mmCIF file of N, CA and C and ligand atoms in Angstrom:
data_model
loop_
_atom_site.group_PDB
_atom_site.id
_atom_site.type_symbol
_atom_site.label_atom_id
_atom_site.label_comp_id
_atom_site.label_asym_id
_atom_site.label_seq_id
_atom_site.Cartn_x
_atom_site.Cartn_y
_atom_site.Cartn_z
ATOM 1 N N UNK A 20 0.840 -1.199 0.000
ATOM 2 C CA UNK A 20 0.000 0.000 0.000
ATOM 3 C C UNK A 20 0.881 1.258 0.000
ATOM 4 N N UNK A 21 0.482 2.006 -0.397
ATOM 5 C CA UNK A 21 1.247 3.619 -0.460
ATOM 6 C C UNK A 21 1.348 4.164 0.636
ATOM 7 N N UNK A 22 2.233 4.471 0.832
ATOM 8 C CA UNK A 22 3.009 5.916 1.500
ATOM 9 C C UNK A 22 2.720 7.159 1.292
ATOM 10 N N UNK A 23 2.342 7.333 0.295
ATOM 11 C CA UNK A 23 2.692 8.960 -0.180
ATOM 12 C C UNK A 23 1.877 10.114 0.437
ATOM 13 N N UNK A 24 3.078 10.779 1.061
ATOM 14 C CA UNK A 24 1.927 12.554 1.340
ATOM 15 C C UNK A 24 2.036 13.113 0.380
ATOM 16 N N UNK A 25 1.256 14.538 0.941
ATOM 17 C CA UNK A 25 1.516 15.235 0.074
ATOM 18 C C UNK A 25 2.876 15.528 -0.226
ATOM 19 N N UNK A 26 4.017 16.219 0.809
ATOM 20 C CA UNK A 26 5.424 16.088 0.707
ATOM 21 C C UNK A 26 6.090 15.478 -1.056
ATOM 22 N N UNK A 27 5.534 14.363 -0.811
ATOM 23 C CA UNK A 27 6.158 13.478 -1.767
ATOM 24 C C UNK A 27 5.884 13.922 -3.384
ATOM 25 N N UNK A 28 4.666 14.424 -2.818
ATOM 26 C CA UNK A 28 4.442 14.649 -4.565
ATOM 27 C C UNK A 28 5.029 16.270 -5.250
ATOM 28 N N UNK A 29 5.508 16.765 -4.813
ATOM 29 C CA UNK A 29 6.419 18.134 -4.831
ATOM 30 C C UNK A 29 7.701 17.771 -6.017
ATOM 31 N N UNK A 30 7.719 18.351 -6.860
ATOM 32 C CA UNK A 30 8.292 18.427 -7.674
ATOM 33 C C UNK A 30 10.289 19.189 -7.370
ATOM 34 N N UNK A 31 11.007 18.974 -7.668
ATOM 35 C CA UNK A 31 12.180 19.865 -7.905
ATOM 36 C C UNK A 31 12.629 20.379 -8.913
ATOM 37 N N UNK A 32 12.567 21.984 -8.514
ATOM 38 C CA UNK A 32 13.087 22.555 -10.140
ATOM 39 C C UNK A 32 14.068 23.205 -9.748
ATOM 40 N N UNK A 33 15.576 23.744 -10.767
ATOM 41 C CA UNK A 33 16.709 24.514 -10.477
ATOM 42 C C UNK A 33 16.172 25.957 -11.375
ATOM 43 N N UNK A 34 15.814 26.960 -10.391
ATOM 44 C CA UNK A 34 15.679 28.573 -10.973
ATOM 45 C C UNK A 34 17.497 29.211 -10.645
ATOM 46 N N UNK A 35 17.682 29.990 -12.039
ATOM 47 C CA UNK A 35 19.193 30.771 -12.129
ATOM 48 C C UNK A 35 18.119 32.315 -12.472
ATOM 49 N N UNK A 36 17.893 32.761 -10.831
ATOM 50 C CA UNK A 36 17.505 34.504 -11.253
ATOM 51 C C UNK A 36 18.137 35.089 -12.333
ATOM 52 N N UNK A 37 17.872 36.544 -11.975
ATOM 53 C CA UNK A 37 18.395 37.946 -13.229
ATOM 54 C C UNK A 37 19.922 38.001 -12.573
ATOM 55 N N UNK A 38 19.841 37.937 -11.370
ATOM 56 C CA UNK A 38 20.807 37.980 -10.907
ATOM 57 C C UNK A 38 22.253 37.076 -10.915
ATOM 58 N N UNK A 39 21.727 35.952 -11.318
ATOM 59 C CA UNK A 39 22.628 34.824 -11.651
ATOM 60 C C UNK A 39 22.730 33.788 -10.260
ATOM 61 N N UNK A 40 22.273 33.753 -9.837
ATOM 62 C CA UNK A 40 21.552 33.271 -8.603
ATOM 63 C C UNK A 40 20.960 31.874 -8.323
ATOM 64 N N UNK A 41 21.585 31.011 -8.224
ATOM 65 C CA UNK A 41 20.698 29.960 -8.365
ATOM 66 C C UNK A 41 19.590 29.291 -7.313
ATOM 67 N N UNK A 42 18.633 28.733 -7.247
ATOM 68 C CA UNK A 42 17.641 28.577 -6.551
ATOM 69 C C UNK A 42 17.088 27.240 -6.728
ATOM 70 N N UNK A 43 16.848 26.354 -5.816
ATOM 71 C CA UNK A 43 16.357 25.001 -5.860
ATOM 72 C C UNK A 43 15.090 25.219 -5.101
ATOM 73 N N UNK A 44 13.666 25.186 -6.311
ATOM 74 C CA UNK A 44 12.444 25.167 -5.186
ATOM 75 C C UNK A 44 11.965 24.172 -5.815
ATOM 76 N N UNK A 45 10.696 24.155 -4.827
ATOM 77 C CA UNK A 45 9.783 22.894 -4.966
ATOM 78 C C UNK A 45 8.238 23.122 -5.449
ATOM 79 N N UNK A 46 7.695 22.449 -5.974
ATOM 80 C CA UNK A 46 6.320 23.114 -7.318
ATOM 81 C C UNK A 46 5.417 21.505 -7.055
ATOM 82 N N UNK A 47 4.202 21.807 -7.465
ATOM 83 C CA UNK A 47 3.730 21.036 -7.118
ATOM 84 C C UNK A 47 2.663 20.317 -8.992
ATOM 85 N N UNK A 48 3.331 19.693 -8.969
ATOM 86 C CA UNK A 48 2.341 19.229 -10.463
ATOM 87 C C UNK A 48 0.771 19.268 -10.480
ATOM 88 N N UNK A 49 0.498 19.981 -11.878
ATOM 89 C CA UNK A 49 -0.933 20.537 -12.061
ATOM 90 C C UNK A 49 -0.659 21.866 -11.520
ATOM 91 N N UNK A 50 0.367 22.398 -11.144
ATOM 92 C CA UNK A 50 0.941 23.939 -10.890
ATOM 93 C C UNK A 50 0.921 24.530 -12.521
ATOM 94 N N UNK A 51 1.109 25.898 -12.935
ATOM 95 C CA UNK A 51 1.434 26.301 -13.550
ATOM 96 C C UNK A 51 3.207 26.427 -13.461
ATOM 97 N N UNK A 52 4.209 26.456 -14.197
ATOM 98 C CA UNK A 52 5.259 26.671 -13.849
ATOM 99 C C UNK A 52 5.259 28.388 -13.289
ATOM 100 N N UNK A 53 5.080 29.038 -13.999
ATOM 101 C CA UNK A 53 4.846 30.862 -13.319
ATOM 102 C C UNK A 53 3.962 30.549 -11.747
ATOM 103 N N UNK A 54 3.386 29.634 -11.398
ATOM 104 C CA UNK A 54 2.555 29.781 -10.441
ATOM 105 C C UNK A 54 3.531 29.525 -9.356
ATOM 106 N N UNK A 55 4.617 28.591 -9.757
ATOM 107 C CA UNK A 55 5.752 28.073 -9.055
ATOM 108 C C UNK A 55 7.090 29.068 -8.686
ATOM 109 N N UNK A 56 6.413 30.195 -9.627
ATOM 110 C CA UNK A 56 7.627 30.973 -9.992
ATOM 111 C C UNK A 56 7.256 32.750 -8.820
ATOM 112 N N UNK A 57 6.010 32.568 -8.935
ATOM 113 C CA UNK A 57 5.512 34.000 -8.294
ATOM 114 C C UNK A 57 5.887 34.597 -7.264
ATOM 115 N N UNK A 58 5.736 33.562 -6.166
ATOM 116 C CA UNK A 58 5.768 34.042 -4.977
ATOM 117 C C UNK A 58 7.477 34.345 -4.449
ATOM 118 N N UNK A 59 8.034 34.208 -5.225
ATOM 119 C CA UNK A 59 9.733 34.753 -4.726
ATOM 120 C C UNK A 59 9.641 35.923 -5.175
ATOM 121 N N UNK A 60 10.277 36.484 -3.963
ATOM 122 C CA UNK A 60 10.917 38.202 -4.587
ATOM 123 C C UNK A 60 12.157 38.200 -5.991
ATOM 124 N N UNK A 61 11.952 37.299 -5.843
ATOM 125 C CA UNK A 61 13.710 36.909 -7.423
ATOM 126 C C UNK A 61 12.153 36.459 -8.407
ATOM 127 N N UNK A 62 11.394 36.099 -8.461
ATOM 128 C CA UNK A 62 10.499 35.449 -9.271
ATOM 129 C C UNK A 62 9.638 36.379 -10.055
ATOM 130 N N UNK A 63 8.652 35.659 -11.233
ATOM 131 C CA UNK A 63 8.298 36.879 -12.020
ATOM 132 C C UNK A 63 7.189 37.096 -11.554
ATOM 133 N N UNK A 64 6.881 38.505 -12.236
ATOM 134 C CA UNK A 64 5.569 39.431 -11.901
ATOM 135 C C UNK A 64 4.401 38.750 -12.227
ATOM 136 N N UNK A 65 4.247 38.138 -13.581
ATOM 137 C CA UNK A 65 3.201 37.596 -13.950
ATOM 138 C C UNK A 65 2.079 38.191 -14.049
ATOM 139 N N UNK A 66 2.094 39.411 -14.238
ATOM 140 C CA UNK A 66 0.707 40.957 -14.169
ATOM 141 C C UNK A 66 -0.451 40.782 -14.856
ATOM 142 N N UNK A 67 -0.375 39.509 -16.238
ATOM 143 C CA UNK A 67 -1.591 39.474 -16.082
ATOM 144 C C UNK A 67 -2.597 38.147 -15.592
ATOM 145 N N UNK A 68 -2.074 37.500 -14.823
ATOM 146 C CA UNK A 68 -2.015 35.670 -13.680
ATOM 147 C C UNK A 68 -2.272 35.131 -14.812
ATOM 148 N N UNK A 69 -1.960 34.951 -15.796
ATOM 149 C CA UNK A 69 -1.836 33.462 -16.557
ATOM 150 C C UNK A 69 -2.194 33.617 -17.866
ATOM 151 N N UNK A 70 -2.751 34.924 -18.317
ATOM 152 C CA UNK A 70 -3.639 35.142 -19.008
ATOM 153 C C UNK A 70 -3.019 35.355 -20.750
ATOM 154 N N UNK A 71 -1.503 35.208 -20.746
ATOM 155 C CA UNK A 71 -0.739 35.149 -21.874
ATOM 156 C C UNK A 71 -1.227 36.434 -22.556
ATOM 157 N N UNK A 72 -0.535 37.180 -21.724
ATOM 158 C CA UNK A 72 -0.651 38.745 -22.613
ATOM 159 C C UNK A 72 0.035 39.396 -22.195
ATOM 160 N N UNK A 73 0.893 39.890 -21.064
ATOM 161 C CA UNK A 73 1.955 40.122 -20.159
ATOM 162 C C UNK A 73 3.660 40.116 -20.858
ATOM 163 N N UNK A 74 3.638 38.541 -20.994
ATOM 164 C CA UNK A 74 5.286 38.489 -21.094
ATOM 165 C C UNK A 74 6.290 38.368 -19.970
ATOM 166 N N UNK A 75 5.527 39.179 -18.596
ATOM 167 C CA UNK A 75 6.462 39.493 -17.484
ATOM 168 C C UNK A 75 6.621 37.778 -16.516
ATOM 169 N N UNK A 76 6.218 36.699 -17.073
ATOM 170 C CA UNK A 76 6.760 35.574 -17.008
ATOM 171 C C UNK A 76 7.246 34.483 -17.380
ATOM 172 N N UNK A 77 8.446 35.623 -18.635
ATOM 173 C CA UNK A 77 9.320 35.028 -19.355
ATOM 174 C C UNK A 77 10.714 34.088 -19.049
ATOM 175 N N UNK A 78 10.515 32.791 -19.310
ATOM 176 C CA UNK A 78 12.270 31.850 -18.982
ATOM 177 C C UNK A 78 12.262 31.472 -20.040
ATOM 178 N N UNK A 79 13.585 30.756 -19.546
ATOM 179 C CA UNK A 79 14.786 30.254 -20.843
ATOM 180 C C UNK A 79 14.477 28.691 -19.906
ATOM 181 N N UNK A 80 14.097 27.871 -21.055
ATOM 182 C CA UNK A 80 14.184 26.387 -20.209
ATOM 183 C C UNK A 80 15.746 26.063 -20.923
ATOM 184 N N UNK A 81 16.145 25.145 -20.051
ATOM 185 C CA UNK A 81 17.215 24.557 -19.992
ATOM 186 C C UNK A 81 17.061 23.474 -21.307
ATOM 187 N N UNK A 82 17.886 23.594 -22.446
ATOM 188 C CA UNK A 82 17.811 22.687 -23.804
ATOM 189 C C UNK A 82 17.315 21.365 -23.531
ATOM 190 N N UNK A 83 18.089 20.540 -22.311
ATOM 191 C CA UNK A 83 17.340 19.261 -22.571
ATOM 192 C C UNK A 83 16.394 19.281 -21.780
ATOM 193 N N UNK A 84 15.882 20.186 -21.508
ATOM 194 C CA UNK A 84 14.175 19.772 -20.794
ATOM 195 C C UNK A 84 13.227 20.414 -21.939
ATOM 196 N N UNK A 85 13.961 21.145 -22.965
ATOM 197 C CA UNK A 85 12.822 21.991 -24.010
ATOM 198 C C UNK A 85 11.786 20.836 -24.466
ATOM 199 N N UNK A 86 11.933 19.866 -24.504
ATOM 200 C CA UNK A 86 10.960 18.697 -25.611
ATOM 201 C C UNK A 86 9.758 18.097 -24.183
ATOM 202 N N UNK A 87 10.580 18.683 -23.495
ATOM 203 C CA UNK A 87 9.245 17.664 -22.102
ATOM 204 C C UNK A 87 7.825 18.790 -21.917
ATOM 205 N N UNK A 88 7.946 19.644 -22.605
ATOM 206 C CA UNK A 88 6.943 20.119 -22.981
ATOM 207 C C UNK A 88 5.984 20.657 -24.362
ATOM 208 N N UNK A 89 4.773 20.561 -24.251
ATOM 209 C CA UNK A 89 4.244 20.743 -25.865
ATOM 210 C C UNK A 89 4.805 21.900 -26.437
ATOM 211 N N UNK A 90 5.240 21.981 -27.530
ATOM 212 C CA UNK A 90 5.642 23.499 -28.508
ATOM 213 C C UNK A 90 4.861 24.346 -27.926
ATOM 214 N N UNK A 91 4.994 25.905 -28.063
ATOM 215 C CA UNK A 91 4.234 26.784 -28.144
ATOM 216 C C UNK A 91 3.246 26.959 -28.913
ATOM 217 N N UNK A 92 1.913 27.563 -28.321
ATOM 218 C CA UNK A 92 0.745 27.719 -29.473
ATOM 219 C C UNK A 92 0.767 29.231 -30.094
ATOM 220 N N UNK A 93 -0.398 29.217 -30.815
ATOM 221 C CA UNK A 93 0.034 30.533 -31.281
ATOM 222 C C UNK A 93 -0.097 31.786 -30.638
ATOM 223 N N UNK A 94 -1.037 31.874 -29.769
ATOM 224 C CA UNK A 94 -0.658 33.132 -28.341
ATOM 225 C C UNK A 94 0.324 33.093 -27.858
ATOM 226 N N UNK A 95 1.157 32.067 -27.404
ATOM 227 C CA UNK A 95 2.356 32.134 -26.803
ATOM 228 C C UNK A 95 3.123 32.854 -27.694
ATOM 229 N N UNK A 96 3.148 31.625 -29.126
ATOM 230 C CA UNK A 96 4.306 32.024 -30.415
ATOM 231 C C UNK A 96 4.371 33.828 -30.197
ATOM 232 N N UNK A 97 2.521 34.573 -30.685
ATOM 233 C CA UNK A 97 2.869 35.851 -30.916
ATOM 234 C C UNK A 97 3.379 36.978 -29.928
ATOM 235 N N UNK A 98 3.450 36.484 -28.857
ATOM 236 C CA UNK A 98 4.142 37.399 -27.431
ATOM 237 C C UNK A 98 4.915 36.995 -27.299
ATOM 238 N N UNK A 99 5.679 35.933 -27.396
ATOM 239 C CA UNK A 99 7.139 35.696 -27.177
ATOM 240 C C UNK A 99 7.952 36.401 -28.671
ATOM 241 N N UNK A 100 7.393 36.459 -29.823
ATOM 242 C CA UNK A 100 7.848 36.888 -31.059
ATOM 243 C C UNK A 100 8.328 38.409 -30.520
ATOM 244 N N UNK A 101 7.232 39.014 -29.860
ATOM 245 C CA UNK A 101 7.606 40.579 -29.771
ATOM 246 C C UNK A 101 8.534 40.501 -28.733
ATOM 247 N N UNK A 102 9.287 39.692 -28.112
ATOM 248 C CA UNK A 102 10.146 40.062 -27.041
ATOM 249 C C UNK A 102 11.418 40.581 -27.317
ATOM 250 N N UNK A 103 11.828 41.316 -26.817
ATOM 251 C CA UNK A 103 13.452 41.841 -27.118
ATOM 252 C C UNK A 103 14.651 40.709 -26.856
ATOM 253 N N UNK A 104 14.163 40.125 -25.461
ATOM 254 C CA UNK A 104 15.265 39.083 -25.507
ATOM 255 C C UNK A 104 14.746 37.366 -25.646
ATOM 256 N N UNK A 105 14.112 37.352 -26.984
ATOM 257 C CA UNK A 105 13.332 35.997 -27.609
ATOM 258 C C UNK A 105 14.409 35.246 -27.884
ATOM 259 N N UNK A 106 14.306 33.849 -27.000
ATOM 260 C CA UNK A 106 15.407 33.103 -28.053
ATOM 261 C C UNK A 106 14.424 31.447 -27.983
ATOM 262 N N UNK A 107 15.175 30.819 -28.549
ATOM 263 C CA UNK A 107 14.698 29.191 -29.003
ATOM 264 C C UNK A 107 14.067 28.494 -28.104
ATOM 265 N N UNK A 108 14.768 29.130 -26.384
ATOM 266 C CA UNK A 108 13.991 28.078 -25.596
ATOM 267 C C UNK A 108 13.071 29.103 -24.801
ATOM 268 N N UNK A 109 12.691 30.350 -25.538
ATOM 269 C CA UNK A 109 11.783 31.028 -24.340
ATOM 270 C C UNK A 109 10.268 30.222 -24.324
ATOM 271 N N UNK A 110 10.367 30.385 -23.044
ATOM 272 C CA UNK A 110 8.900 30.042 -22.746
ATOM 273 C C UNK A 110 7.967 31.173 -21.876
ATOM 274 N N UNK A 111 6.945 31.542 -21.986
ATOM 275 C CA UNK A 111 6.016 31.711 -21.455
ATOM 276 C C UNK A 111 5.953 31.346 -19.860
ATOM 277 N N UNK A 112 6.092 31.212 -18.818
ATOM 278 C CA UNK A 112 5.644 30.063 -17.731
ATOM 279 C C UNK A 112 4.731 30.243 -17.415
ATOM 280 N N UNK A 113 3.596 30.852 -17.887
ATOM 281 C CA UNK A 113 2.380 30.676 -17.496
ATOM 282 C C UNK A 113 1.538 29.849 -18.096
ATOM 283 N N UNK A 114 2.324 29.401 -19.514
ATOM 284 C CA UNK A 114 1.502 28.371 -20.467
ATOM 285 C C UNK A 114 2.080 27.000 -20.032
ATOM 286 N N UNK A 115 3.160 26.533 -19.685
ATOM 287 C CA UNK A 115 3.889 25.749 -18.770
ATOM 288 C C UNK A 115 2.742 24.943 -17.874
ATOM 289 N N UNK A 116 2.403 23.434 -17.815
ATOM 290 C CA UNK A 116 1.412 23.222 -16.734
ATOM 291 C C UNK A 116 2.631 21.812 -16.373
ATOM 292 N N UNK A 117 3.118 21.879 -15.003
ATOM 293 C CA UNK A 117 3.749 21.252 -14.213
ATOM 294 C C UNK A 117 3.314 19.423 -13.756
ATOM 295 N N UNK A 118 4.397 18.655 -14.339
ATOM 296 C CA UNK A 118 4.083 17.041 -14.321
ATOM 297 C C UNK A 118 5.004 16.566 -13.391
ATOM 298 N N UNK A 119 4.720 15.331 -13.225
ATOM 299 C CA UNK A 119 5.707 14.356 -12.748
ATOM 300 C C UNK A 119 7.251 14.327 -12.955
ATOM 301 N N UNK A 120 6.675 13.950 -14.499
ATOM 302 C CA UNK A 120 7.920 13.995 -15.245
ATOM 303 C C UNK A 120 8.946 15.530 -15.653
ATOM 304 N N UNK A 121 8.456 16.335 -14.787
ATOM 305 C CA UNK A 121 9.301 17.694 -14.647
ATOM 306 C C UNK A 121 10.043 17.903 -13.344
ATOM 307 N N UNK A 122 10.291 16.687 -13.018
ATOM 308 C CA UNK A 122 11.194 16.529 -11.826
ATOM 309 C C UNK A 122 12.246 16.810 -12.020
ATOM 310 N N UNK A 123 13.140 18.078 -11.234
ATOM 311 C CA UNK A 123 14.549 18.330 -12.038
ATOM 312 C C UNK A 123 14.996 19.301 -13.304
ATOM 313 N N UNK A 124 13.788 19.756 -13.701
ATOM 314 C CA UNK A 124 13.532 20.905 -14.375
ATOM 315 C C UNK A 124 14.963 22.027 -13.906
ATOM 316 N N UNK A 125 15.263 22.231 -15.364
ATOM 317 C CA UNK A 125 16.205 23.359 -14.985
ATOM 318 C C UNK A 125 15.721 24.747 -16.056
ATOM 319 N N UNK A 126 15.656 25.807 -15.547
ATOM 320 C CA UNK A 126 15.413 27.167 -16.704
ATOM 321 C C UNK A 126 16.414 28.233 -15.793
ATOM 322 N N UNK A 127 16.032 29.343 -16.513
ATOM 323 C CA UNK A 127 16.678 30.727 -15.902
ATOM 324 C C UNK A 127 15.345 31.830 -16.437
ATOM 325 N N UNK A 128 15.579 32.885 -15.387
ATOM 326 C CA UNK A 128 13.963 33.831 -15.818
ATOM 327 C C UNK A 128 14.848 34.660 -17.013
ATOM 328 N N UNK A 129 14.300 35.007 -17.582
ATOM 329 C CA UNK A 129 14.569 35.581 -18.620
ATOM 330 C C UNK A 129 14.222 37.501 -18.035
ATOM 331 N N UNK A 130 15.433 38.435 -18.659
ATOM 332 C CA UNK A 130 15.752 39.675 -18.118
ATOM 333 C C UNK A 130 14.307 40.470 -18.414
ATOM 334 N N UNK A 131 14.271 41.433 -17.791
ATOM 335 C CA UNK A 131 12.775 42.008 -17.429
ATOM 336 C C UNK A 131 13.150 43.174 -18.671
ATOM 337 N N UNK A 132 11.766 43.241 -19.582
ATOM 338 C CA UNK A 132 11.879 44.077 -20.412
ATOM 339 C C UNK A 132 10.698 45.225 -20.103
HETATM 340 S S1 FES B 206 1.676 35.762 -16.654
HETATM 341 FE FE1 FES B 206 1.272 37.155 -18.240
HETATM 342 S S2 FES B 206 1.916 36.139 -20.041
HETATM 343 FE FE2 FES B 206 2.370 34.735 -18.433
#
């Protein structure tokens, strides 16, 4: 029979702030990744909570975790397009929805424009 608390089901992700900063927190799957990301003072604004129109909860996922999530759709595509510092692995983290299999997740927030 199982063990499991809640405890257990907590995810680990490695955040590298603006600052260069690195940070080991814990997220809980069926989280949003930005939802995981908010509540630190190093973490993003997220101004408009999830609503992919903002930008202000922009990361860089770490290359080999880019495929453990679905591509971008096209709301994401067209707000990440207008970003100044857009690159291959930006993501959104509010479109980001947090699994199992994102145990170990590594990104960096991407610089505040
Ligand atoms: S929180 Fe605004 S786009 Fe993600």
């Amino acid at each position: 029979m199982s063990t499991t608390t809640p405890e257990n089901l907590l995810i680990n992700i490695k955040v590298k702030d603006r600052d260069g900063q690195s940070h080991d927190i814990e997220a809980r799957p069926g989280d949003s990744l930005m939802e995981a990301l908010r509540d630190y003072h190093w973490g993003v604004a997220a101004v408009c909570g999830g609503m992919c129109s903002c930008a202000t909860c922009h990361v860089f996922i770490a290359e080999e975790w880019r495929s453990a999530f679905p591509q971008r759709d096209v709301d994401e595509e067209d707000l990440v397009d207008m970003l100044e510092f857009e690159a291959p692995n930006s993501r959104l983290s509010c479109q980001l929805r947090l699994a199992d299999r994102h145990d170990g997740l590594e990104l960096e927030l991407a610089p505040e424009e």
